[in-house]
Tab-separated table of C-alpha atoms in Angstrom:
chain	number	residue	atom	x	y	z
A	1	MET	CA	-71.929	2.664	-91.300
A	2	PRO	CA	-68.565	1.381	-92.613
A	3	PHE	CA	-67.681	-2.285	-92.321
A	4	LEU	CA	-64.369	-3.534	-90.960
A	5	ILE	CA	-62.382	-6.174	-92.808
A	6	LEU	CA	-59.077	-7.859	-92.088
A	7	ILE	CA	-56.323	-8.651	-94.526
A	8	PHE	CA	-53.210	-10.653	-93.784
A	9	THR	CA	-50.061	-9.274	-95.268
A	10	SER	CA	-46.496	-8.899	-94.053
A	11	ASN	CA	-47.503	-11.557	-91.531
A	12	TYR	CA	-49.949	-9.656	-89.398
A	13	ALA	CA	-53.593	-8.684	-89.700
A	14	GLN	CA	-54.340	-5.179	-90.891
A	15	LYS	CA	-57.660	-3.528	-90.041
A	16	ILE	CA	-59.164	-1.633	-92.947
A	17	SER	CA	-62.457	0.264	-93.006
A	18	LEU	CA	-64.589	-0.509	-96.056
A	19	VAL	CA	-66.729	2.338	-97.349
A	20	GLY	CA	-68.594	1.579	-100.588
A	21	ASN	CA	-66.059	0.525	-103.219
A	22	SER	CA	-63.054	2.014	-101.440
A	23	VAL	CA	-61.054	1.287	-98.309
A	24	LYS	CA	-59.115	3.371	-95.835
A	25	PRO	CA	-55.436	2.363	-95.943
A	26	PHE	CA	-53.588	1.456	-92.784
A	27	PRO	CA	-50.662	3.583	-91.550
A	28	TYR	CA	-47.231	2.792	-92.969
A	29	SER	CA	-43.811	4.338	-92.453
A	30	GLU	CA	-40.263	3.514	-93.454
A	31	LYS	CA	-36.817	5.035	-93.112
A	32	ILE	CA	-34.658	5.126	-96.249
A	33	ILE	CA	-31.088	4.320	-95.216
A	34	ASP	CA	-29.162	3.747	-98.448
A	35	ASN	CA	-29.576	3.223	-102.196
A	36	SER	CA	-28.846	-0.054	-103.921
A	37	THR	CA	-26.203	-0.356	-106.631
A	38	TYR	CA	-26.670	-4.110	-107.097
A	39	ASN	CA	-29.719	-6.360	-106.742
A	40	ILE	CA	-29.510	-10.133	-106.382
A	41	TYR	CA	-32.634	-12.287	-106.567
A	42	TYR	CA	-32.657	-15.615	-104.744
A	43	GLU	CA	-34.891	-18.626	-105.058
A	44	VAL	CA	-35.562	-19.707	-101.475
A	45	LYS	CA	-36.898	-23.071	-100.322
A	46	PHE	CA	-37.477	-24.007	-96.706
A	47	LYS	CA	-39.363	-26.493	-94.554
A	48	LYS	CA	-41.507	-25.318	-91.670
A	49	ASP	CA	-41.993	-28.946	-90.612
A	50	PRO	CA	-38.770	-31.028	-90.785
A	51	ARG	CA	-40.822	-34.220	-90.407
A	52	ASN	CA	-42.685	-33.550	-93.657
A	53	SER	CA	-40.043	-33.587	-96.386
A	54	LYS	CA	-42.633	-33.116	-99.166
A	55	LYS	CA	-44.052	-29.845	-97.825
A	56	ILE	CA	-41.658	-27.147	-98.999
A	57	GLU	CA	-42.306	-23.409	-98.843
A	58	GLU	CA	-40.962	-21.369	-101.758
A	59	ALA	CA	-40.244	-17.677	-102.105
A	60	ILE	CA	-38.270	-15.190	-104.160
A	61	CYS	CA	-36.090	-12.974	-101.996
A	62	LEU	CA	-34.162	-9.845	-102.886
A	63	LEU	CA	-30.718	-8.806	-101.672
A	64	ARG	CA	-30.216	-5.083	-102.256
A	65	LEU	CA	-26.604	-3.904	-101.932
A	66	GLY	CA	-25.561	-0.338	-101.198
A	67	ASP	CA	-22.320	1.357	-100.194
A	68	ASN	CA	-22.964	1.146	-96.455
A	69	TYR	CA	-25.882	-1.275	-96.040
A	70	SER	CA	-27.541	-4.292	-97.581
A	71	MET	CA	-31.138	-5.435	-97.243
A	72	PHE	CA	-32.492	-8.988	-97.591
A	73	SER	CA	-36.237	-9.504	-97.741
A	74	ASP	CA	-39.057	-11.380	-99.457
A	75	TYR	CA	-39.470	-9.754	-102.883
A	76	ASN	CA	-43.254	-9.720	-102.445
A	77	SER	CA	-42.761	-7.796	-99.216
A	78	VAL	CA	-40.664	-5.209	-101.065
A	79	ARG	CA	-43.407	-4.786	-103.672
A	80	SER	CA	-46.210	-4.553	-101.095
A	81	ASP	CA	-44.172	-2.066	-99.048
A	82	SER	CA	-43.826	0.118	-102.129
A	83	LEU	CA	-47.598	0.164	-102.551
A	84	SER	CA	-48.134	0.706	-98.824
A	85	ASP	CA	-45.903	3.762	-98.943
A	86	ILE	CA	-47.975	5.196	-101.808
A	87	TYR	CA	-51.357	4.259	-100.316
A	88	SER	CA	-50.546	5.557	-96.823
A	89	HIS	CA	-50.660	9.142	-98.149
A	90	LYS	CA	-54.202	8.716	-99.477
A	91	THR	CA	-57.462	9.035	-97.558
A	92	GLN	CA	-59.055	6.176	-99.531
A	93	ILE	CA	-57.897	3.556	-102.010
A	94	SER	CA	-60.041	1.860	-104.634
A	95	ALA	CA	-61.001	-1.801	-104.659
A	96	LYS	CA	-58.671	-2.248	-107.644
A	97	GLU	CA	-55.753	-0.788	-105.680
A	98	PHE	CA	-56.648	-2.912	-102.691
A	99	ASN	CA	-56.712	-6.089	-104.792
A	100	LEU	CA	-53.354	-5.244	-106.351
A	101	TYR	CA	-51.829	-4.847	-102.912
A	102	ASN	CA	-53.310	-8.123	-101.732
A	103	ASN	CA	-51.646	-10.031	-104.596
A	104	PHE	CA	-48.255	-9.894	-102.886
A	105	ILE	CA	-48.179	-12.681	-100.322
A	106	GLU	CA	-45.062	-12.819	-98.182
A	107	LYS	CA	-43.648	-16.310	-97.578
A	108	TRP	CA	-40.202	-15.516	-96.135
A	109	ASN	CA	-40.783	-13.681	-92.851
A	110	ILE	CA	-37.290	-12.522	-91.929
A	111	TYR	CA	-35.990	-9.081	-92.911
A	112	VAL	CA	-32.227	-8.475	-92.514
A	113	LEU	CA	-30.440	-5.128	-92.675
A	114	LYS	CA	-26.623	-5.406	-92.593
A	115	ASP	CA	-24.758	-2.309	-91.403
A	116	PHE	CA	-21.250	-2.554	-92.862
A	117	LYS	CA	-19.621	0.308	-90.949
A	118	GLN	CA	-20.910	-0.627	-87.499
A	119	ALA	CA	-20.586	-4.388	-88.166
A	120	LYS	CA	-24.071	-5.122	-86.906
A	121	ASN	CA	-27.371	-6.486	-88.214
A	122	ILE	CA	-30.947	-5.353	-87.681
A	123	ILE	CA	-33.506	-8.148	-87.953
A	124	GLN	CA	-37.290	-7.935	-88.162
A	125	ASP	CA	-39.199	-11.181	-87.696
A	126	TYR	CA	-42.681	-12.359	-86.790
A	127	ALA	CA	-44.204	-14.121	-83.777
A	128	LYS	CA	-47.868	-13.020	-83.506
A	129	GLU	CA	-46.476	-9.497	-83.903
A	130	THR	CA	-43.546	-8.023	-85.809
A	131	TYR	CA	-40.429	-7.684	-83.668
A	132	GLN	CA	-37.095	-5.993	-84.253
A	133	TYR	CA	-33.736	-6.661	-82.641
A	134	GLU	CA	-30.068	-5.905	-83.279
A	135	ASP	CA	-27.147	-8.307	-83.254
A	136	ASN	CA	-23.425	-7.991	-83.851
A	137	LYS	CA	-22.060	-9.217	-87.168
A	138	TYR	CA	-21.386	-12.946	-86.952
A	139	LYS	CA	-17.843	-14.051	-87.833
A	140	PHE	CA	-18.246	-17.035	-90.157
A	141	ASP	CA	-15.536	-19.696	-90.099
A	142	TRP	CA	-15.496	-20.818	-93.729
A	143	LYS	CA	-13.514	-23.775	-95.039
A	144	LEU	CA	-12.673	-23.268	-98.718
A	145	GLU	CA	-12.812	-26.434	-100.844
A	146	ASN	CA	-11.323	-27.332	-104.254
A	147	GLU	CA	-14.622	-28.260	-105.945
A	148	SER	CA	-16.342	-25.945	-108.421
A	149	LYS	CA	-19.488	-25.791	-110.563
A	150	GLU	CA	-21.271	-23.316	-112.818
A	151	ILE	CA	-24.233	-21.179	-111.739
A	152	LEU	CA	-25.751	-18.617	-114.138
A	153	GLY	CA	-22.602	-18.802	-116.241
A	154	TYR	CA	-20.267	-18.063	-113.322
A	155	THR	CA	-17.667	-20.515	-112.052
A	156	CYS	CA	-18.513	-21.030	-108.390
A	157	HIS	CA	-16.290	-22.495	-105.706
A	158	LYS	CA	-17.337	-24.614	-102.758
A	159	ALA	CA	-17.089	-23.597	-99.105
A	160	THR	CA	-18.470	-25.114	-95.901
A	161	THR	CA	-19.322	-23.704	-92.485
A	162	GLU	CA	-21.497	-24.159	-89.425
A	163	TYR	CA	-23.953	-21.532	-88.251
A	164	LYS	CA	-26.238	-21.616	-85.224
A	165	GLY	CA	-26.645	-25.400	-85.129
A	166	ARG	CA	-26.697	-26.164	-88.865
A	167	LYS	CA	-23.981	-27.221	-91.305
A	168	TYR	CA	-23.911	-25.478	-94.695
A	169	VAL	CA	-22.402	-25.943	-98.144
A	170	ALA	CA	-22.039	-22.730	-100.128
A	171	TRP	CA	-20.960	-21.891	-103.677
A	172	TYR	CA	-19.459	-18.451	-104.295
A	173	ALA	CA	-18.391	-16.579	-107.444
A	174	LYS	CA	-14.959	-14.924	-107.351
A	175	ASP	CA	-15.886	-13.045	-110.531
A	176	ILE	CA	-18.497	-11.124	-108.505
A	177	PRO	CA	-16.314	-9.561	-105.798
A	178	ILE	CA	-19.105	-8.988	-103.297
A	179	ASN	CA	-18.636	-10.073	-99.702
A	180	ASN	CA	-22.299	-10.838	-99.107
A	181	GLY	CA	-25.093	-13.356	-99.548
A	182	PRO	CA	-28.628	-14.279	-98.507
A	183	TYR	CA	-29.901	-13.934	-94.955
A	184	LEU	CA	-26.910	-13.297	-92.632
A	185	PHE	CA	-24.394	-15.242	-94.714
A	186	GLN	CA	-21.280	-13.349	-95.834
A	187	ASP	CA	-17.452	-13.243	-95.545
A	188	LEU	CA	-16.544	-15.276	-98.645
A	189	PRO	CA	-14.225	-13.956	-101.422
A	190	GLY	CA	-17.152	-13.551	-103.810
A	191	LEU	CA	-20.940	-13.407	-103.904
A	192	ILE	CA	-22.690	-16.432	-102.384
A	193	MET	CA	-24.605	-17.848	-105.344
A	194	GLU	CA	-26.003	-20.919	-103.606
A	195	ILE	CA	-26.129	-22.216	-100.049
A	196	GLU	CA	-27.945	-25.125	-98.409
A	197	ASP	CA	-27.868	-26.780	-95.000
A	198	SER	CA	-26.895	-30.447	-94.692
A	199	LYS	CA	-30.492	-31.584	-94.050
A	200	SER	CA	-31.989	-29.548	-96.927
A	201	ASN	CA	-34.219	-27.518	-94.631
A	202	TYR	CA	-33.009	-24.172	-96.001
A	203	TYR	CA	-31.863	-23.514	-99.561
A	204	PHE	CA	-30.923	-20.272	-101.371
A	205	LYS	CA	-29.858	-19.911	-105.019
A	206	VAL	CA	-29.296	-16.845	-107.206
A	207	ILE	CA	-31.671	-16.710	-110.175
A	208	ALA	CA	-31.083	-13.142	-111.435
A	209	LEU	CA	-28.940	-10.028	-110.970
A	210	ASP	CA	-29.381	-6.384	-112.009
A	211	HIS	CA	-28.205	-2.852	-111.267
A	212	LYS	CA	-31.587	-1.122	-111.030
A	213	PRO	CA	-31.554	1.586	-108.342
A	214	GLY	CA	-33.750	0.943	-105.333
A	215	ASN	CA	-34.195	2.088	-101.758
A	216	ILE	CA	-32.613	0.223	-98.875
A	217	TYR	CA	-35.059	0.949	-96.063
A	218	LEU	CA	-36.209	-0.099	-92.622
A	219	LYS	CA	-39.897	-0.342	-91.818
A	220	THR	CA	-40.863	1.712	-88.776
A	221	GLY	CA	-44.045	2.184	-86.809
A	222	LYS	CA	-45.751	1.428	-83.520
A	223	ASN	CA	-46.644	-2.095	-84.673
A	224	ILE	CA	-42.940	-3.083	-84.733
A	225	LEU	CA	-41.883	-4.057	-81.221
A	226	GLN	CA	-38.296	-3.696	-80.004
A	227	THR	CA	-36.726	-6.662	-78.241
A	228	SER	CA	-33.542	-8.730	-77.984
A	229	ARG	CA	-32.595	-11.797	-80.022
A	230	GLU	CA	-32.834	-14.043	-76.956
A	231	LYS	CA	-36.294	-12.811	-75.954
A	232	PHE	CA	-37.615	-13.029	-79.510
A	233	ARG	CA	-36.393	-16.592	-80.036
A	234	GLN	CA	-37.994	-17.718	-76.786
A	235	LEU	CA	-41.275	-15.998	-77.674
A	236	GLN	CA	-41.321	-17.498	-81.167
A	237	LYS	CA	-40.709	-20.962	-79.739
A	238	ASN	CA	-43.488	-20.491	-77.172
A	239	VAL	CA	-45.946	-19.361	-79.859
A	240	HIS	CA	-45.314	-22.576	-81.796
A	241	GLU	CA	-45.351	-24.916	-78.807
A	242	ASN	CA	-48.278	-23.293	-76.924
A	243	PRO	CA	-50.410	-21.449	-79.511
A	244	SER	CA	-53.468	-21.499	-77.198
A	245	ILE	CA	-51.811	-19.012	-74.861
A	246	TYR	CA	-51.393	-16.456	-77.649
A	247	SER	CA	-54.714	-16.930	-79.461
A	248	GLU	CA	-57.604	-14.490	-79.210
A	249	PRO	CA	-60.204	-15.501	-76.534
A	250	ILE	CA	-63.435	-17.177	-77.718
A	251	TYR	CA	-66.761	-16.743	-75.877
A	252	ASP	CA	-70.065	-18.648	-75.942
A	253	SER	CA	-73.523	-17.056	-76.272
A	254	ASN	CA	-73.603	-16.376	-72.513
A	255	GLY	CA	-70.329	-14.489	-72.562
A	256	ASN	CA	-68.321	-17.258	-70.939
A	257	GLN	CA	-64.836	-17.832	-72.279
A	258	ILE	CA	-64.321	-21.159	-74.051
A	259	ASN	CA	-61.023	-22.839	-73.375
A	260	ILE	CA	-59.747	-24.537	-76.527
A	261	LYS	CA	-56.505	-26.457	-76.484
A	262	MET	CA	-54.685	-25.856	-79.766
A	263	LYS	CA	-52.112	-28.308	-81.067
A	264	SER	CA	-48.496	-27.233	-81.160
A	265	LYS	CA	-47.159	-26.150	-84.537
A	266	PRO	CA	-43.920	-27.409	-86.115
A	267	TYR	CA	-40.955	-25.269	-85.135
A	268	ASN	CA	-37.991	-25.340	-87.494
A	269	PRO	CA	-36.165	-21.984	-87.333
A	270	ILE	CA	-33.131	-21.360	-89.485
A	271	GLU	CA	-31.152	-20.730	-86.273
A	272	LEU	CA	-31.232	-23.703	-83.909
A	273	GLU	CA	-28.987	-22.146	-81.271
């Protein structure tokens, strides 16, 4: 009789049947939307708990740019998705393949697809489940400053803005004429090479660039739930403030449910409004 094990990747538990030294892969599907002509790698630092300044999460994220779309995601997620796409066509995968897949731990949860022609964004984010919603392109009100500094050999110019309750300082490179940047940031006369909010809760900085071709894709499947931005934000806040409501029930030896009050978790989303 096969055993059932759980792995945590892409922020939700996946059920996999273990048979001998191989496992049955879970279903995976994606829709390829565009091809990248430019890839920008960002070092990302963020604080889940604003009261604990020493606890900083770190990730490497990838911005893939195409003619009609761009995609911003945790680089580990991109690598695990690539393996998932390969494994999903197999009936079994070996323990070695399974371990390789499990090496890619996603730290940055938010996936952003920017649709240039329709001026809208598709976001996938996590709150006990993976949710997807669409939002119109945000019109950033940038103030261009006179200061400059060098990043990766490029002269970068300073700009400031406010976005969803946070104030930001950005540095953009006019020599890279790309109207884009990490997360939802864009609309500067050059690639955003670095951006940080005034309280240092969220920080993005370019660490590498290349022109390797790659797919710009959107993950699909029954596990991705459609919603609105407003409903998702409220759900995510509730999950952090009242985790007991969303936890799996626990029973004693007599089958009676045990009520356990779980402490609230720090809630520090990049968008405060």
